[in-house]
PDB file of N, CA and C in Angstrom:
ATOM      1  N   UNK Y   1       0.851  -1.163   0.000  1.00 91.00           N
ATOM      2  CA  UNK Y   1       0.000   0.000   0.000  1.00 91.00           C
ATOM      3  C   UNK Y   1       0.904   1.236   0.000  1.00 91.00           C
ATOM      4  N   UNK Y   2       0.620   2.092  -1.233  1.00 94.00           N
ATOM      5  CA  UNK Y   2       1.262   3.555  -1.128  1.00 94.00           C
ATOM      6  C   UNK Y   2       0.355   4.536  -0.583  1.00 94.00           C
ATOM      7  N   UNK Y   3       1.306   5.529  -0.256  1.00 96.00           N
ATOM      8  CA  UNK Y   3      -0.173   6.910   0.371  1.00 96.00           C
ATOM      9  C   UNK Y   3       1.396   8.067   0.063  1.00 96.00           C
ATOM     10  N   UNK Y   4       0.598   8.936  -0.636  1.00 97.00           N
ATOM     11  CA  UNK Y   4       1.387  10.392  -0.838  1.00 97.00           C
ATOM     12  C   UNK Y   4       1.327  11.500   0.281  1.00 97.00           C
ATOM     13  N   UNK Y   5       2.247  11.938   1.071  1.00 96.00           N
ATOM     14  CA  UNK Y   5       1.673  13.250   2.009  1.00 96.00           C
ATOM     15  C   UNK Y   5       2.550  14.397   1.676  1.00 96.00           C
ATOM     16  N   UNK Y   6       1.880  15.820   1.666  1.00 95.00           N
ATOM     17  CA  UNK Y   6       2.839  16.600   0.912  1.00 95.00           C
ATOM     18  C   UNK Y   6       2.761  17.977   2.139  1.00 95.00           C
ATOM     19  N   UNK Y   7       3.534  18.761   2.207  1.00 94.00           N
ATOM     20  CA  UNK Y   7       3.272  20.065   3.265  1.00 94.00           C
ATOM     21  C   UNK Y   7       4.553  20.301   3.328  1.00 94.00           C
ATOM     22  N   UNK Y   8       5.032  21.161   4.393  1.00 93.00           N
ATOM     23  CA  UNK Y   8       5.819  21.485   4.929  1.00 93.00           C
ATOM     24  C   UNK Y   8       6.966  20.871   5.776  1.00 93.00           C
ATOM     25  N   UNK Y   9       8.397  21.159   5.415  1.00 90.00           N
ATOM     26  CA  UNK Y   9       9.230  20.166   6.108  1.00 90.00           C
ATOM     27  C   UNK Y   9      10.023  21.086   6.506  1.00 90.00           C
ATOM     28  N   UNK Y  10       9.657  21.042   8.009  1.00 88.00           N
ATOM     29  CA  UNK Y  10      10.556  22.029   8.958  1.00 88.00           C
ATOM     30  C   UNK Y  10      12.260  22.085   8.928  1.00 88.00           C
ATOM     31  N   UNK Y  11      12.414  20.537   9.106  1.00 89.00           N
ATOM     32  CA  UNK Y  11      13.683  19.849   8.934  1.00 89.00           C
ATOM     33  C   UNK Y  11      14.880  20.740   7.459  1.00 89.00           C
ATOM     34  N   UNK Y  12      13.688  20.809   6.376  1.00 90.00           N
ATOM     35  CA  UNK Y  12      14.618  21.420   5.266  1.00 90.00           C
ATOM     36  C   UNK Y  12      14.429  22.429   5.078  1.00 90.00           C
ATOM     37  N   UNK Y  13      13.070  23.236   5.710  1.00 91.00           N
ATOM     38  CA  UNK Y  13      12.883  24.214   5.259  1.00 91.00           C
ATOM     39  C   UNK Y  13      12.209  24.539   4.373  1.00 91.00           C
ATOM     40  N   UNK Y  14      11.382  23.473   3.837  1.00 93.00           N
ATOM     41  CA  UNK Y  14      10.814  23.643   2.088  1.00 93.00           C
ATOM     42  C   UNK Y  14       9.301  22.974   2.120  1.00 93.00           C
ATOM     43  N   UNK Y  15       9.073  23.340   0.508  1.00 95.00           N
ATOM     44  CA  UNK Y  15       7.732  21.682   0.853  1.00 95.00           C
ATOM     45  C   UNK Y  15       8.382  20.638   0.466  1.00 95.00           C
ATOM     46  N   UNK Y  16       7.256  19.472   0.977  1.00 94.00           N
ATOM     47  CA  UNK Y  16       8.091  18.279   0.370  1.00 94.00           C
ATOM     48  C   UNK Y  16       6.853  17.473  -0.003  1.00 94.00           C
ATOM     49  N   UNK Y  17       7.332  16.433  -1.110  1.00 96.00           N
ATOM     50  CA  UNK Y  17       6.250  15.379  -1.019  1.00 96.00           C
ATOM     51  C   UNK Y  17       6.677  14.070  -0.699  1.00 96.00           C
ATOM     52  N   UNK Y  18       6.082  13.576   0.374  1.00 95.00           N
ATOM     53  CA  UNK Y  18       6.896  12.011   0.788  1.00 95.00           C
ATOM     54  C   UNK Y  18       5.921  10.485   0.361  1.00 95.00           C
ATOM     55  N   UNK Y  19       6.652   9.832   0.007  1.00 95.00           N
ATOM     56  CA  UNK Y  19       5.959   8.899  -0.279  1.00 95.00           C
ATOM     57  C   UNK Y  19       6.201   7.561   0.841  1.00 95.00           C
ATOM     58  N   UNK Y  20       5.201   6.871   1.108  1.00 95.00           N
ATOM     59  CA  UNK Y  20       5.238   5.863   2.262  1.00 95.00           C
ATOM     60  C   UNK Y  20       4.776   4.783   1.250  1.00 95.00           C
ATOM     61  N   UNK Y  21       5.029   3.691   1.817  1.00 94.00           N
ATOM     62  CA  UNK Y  21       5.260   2.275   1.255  1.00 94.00           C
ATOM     63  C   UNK Y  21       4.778   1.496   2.917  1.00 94.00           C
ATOM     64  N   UNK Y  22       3.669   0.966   2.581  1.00 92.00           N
ATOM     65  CA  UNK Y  22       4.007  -0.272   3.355  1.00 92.00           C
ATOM     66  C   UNK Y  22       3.616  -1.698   2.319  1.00 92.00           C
ATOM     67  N   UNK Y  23       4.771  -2.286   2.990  1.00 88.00           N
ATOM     68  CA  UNK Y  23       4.391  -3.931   1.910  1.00 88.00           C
ATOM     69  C   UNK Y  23       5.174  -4.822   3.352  1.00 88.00           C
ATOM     70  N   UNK Y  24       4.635  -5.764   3.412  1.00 83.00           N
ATOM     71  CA  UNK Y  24       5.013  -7.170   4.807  1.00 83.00           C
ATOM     72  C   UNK Y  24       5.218  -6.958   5.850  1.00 83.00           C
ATOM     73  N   UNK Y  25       4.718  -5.379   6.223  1.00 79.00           N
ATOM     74  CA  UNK Y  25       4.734  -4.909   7.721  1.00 79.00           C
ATOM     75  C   UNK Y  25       5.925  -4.096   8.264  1.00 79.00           C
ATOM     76  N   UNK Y  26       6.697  -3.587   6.742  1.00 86.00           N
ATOM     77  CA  UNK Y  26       7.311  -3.331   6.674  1.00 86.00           C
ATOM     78  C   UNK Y  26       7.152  -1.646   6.372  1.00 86.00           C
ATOM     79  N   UNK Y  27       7.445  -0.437   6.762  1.00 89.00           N
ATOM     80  CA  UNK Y  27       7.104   1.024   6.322  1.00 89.00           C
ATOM     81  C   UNK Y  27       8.510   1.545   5.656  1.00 89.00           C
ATOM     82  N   UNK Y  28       8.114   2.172   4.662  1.00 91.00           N
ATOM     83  CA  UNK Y  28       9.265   2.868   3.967  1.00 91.00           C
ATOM     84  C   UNK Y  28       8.839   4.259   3.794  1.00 91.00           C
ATOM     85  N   UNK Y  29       9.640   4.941   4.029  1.00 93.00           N
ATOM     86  CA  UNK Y  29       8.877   6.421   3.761  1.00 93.00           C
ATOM     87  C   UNK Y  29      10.862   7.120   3.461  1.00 93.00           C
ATOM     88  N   UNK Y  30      10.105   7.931   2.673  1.00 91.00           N
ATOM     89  CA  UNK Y  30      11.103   8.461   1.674  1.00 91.00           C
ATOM     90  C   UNK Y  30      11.556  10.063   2.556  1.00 91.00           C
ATOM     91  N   UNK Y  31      11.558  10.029   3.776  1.00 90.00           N
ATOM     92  CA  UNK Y  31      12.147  11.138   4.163  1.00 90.00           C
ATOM     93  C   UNK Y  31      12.375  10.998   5.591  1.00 90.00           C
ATOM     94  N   UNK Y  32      13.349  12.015   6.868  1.00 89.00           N
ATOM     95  CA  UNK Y  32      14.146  11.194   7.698  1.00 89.00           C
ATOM     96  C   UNK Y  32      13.271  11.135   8.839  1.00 89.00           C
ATOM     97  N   UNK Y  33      11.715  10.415   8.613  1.00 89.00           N
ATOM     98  CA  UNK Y  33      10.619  10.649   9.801  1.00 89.00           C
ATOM     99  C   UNK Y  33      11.460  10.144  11.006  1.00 89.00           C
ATOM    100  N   UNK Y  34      11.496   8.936  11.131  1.00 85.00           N
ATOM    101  CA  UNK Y  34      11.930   7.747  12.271  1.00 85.00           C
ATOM    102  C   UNK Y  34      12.868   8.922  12.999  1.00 85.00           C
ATOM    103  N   UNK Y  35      13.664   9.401  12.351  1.00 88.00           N
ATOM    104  CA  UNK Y  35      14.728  10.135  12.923  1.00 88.00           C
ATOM    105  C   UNK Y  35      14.580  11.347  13.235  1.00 88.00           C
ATOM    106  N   UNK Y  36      13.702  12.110  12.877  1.00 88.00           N
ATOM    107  CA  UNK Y  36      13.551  13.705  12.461  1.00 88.00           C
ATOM    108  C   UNK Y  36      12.920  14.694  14.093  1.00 88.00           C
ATOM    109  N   UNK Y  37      13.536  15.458  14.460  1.00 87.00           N
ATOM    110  CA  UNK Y  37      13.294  15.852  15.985  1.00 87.00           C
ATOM    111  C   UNK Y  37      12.491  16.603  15.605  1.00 87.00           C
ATOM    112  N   UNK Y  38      11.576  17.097  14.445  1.00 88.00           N
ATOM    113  CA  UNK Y  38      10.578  17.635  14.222  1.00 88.00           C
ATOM    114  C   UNK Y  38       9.192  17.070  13.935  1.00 88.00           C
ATOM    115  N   UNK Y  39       9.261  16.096  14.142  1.00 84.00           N
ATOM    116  CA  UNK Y  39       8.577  14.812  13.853  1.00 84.00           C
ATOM    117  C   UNK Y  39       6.623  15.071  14.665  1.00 84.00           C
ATOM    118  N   UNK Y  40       6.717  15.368  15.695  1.00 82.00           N
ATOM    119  CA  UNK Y  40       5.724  15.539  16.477  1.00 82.00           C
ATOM    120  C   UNK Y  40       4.976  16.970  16.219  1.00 82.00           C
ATOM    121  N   UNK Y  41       5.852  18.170  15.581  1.00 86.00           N
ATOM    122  CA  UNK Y  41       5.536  19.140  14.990  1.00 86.00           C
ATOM    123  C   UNK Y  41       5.158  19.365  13.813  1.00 86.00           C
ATOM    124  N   UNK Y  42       5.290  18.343  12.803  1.00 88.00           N
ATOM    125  CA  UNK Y  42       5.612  18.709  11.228  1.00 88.00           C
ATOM    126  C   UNK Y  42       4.125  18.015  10.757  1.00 88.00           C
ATOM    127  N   UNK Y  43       3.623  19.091  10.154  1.00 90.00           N
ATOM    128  CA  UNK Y  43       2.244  18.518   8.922  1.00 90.00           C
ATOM    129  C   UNK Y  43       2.221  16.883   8.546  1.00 90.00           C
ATOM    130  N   UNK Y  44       3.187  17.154   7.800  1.00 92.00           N
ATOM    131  CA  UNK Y  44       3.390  15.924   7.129  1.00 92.00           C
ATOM    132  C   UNK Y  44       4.239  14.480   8.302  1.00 92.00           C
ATOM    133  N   UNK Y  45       4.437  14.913   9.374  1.00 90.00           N
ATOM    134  CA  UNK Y  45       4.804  13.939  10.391  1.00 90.00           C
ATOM    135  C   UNK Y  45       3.997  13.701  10.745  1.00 90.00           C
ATOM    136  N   UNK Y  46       2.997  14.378  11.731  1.00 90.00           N
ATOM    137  CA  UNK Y  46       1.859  14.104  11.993  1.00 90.00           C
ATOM    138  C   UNK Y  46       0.862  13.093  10.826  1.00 90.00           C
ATOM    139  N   UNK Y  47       0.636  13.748   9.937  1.00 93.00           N
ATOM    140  CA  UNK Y  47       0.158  12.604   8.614  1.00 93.00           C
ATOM    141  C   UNK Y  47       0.775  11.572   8.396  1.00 93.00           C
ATOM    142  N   UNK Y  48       1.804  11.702   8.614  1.00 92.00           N
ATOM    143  CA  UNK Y  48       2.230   9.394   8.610  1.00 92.00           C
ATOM    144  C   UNK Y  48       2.217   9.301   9.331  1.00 92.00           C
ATOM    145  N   UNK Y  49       2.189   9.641  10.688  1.00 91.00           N
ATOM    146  CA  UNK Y  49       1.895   8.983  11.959  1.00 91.00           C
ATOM    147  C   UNK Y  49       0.532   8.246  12.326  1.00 91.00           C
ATOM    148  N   UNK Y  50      -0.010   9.676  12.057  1.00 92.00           N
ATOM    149  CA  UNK Y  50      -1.982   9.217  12.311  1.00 92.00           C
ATOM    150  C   UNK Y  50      -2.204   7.587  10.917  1.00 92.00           C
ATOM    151  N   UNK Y  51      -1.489   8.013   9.806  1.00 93.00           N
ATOM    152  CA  UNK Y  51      -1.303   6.641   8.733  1.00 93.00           C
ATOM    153  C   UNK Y  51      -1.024   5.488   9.631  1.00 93.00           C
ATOM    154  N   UNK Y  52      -0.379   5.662   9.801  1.00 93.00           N
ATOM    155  CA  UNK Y  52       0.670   4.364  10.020  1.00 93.00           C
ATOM    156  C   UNK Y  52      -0.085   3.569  11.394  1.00 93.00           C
ATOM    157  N   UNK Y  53      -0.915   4.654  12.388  1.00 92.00           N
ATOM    158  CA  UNK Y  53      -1.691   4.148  13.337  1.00 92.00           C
ATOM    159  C   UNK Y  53      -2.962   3.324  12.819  1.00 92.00           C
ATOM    160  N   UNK Y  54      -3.595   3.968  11.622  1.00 93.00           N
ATOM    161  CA  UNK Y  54      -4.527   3.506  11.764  1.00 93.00           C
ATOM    162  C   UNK Y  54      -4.393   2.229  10.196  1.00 93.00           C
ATOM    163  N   UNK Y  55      -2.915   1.900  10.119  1.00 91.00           N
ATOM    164  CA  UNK Y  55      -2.168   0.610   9.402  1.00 91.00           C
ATOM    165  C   UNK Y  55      -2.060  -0.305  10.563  1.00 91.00           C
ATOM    166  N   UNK Y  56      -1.848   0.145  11.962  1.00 89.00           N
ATOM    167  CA  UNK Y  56      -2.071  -0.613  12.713  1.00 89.00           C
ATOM    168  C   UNK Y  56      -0.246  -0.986  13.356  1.00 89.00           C
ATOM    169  N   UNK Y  57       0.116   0.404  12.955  1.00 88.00           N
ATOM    170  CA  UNK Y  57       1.632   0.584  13.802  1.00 88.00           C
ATOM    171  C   UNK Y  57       1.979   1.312  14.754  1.00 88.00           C
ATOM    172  N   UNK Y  58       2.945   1.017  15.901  1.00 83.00           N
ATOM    173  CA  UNK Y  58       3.288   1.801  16.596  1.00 83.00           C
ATOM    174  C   UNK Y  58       4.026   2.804  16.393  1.00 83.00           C
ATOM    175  N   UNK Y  59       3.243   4.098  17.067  1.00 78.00           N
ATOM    176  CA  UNK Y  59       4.573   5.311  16.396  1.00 78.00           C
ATOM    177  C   UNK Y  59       4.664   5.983  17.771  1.00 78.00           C
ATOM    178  N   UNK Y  60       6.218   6.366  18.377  1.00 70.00           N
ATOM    179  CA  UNK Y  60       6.295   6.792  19.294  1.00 70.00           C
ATOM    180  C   UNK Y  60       7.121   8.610  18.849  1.00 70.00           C
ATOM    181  N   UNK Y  61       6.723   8.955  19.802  1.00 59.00           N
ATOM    182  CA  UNK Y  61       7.086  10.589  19.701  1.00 59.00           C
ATOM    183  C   UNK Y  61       8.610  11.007  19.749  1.00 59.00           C
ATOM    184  N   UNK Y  62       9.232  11.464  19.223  1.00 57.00           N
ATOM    185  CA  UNK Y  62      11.043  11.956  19.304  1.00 57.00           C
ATOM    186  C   UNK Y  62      11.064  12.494  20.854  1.00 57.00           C
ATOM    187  N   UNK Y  63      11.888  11.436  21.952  1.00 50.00           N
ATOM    188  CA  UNK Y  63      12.194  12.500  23.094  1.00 50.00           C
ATOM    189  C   UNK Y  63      11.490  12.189  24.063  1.00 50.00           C
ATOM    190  N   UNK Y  64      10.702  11.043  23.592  1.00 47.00           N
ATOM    191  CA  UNK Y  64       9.319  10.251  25.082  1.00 47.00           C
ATOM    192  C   UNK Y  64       9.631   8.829  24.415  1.00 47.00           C
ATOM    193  N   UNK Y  65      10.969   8.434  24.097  1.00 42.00           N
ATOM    194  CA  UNK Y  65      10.389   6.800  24.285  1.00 42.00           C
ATOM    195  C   UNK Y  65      10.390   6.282  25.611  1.00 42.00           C
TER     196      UNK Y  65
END
């Protein structure tokens, strides 16, 4: 399953459009979410997060694991 999310990326400064992938329970997303200390702030973080929850994944917040 693909899903497109596009907005604002604090991280670069710009817009962006990211693309997410999940295939075998596996998430791919084309920009540095997992890692990104803006993650809990950012449009488009927030939008694969709320995704990915209701894919039925855990997503924890940058800074509260």
């Amino acid at each position: 399953m693909e899903q497109m999310f596009n907005g604002y990326c604090r991280s670069q400064d710009q817009a962006r459009l990211v693309l997410c992938e999940l295939d075998e329970g596996e998430a791919e997303i084309d920009c540095n979410f997992t890692d990104c200390v803006y993650r809990a702030n950012c449009q488009i973080g927030r939008a694969i997060a709320a995704w990915l929850r209701e894919n039925g994944y855990t997503v924890s917040v940058p800074g509260k694991e």
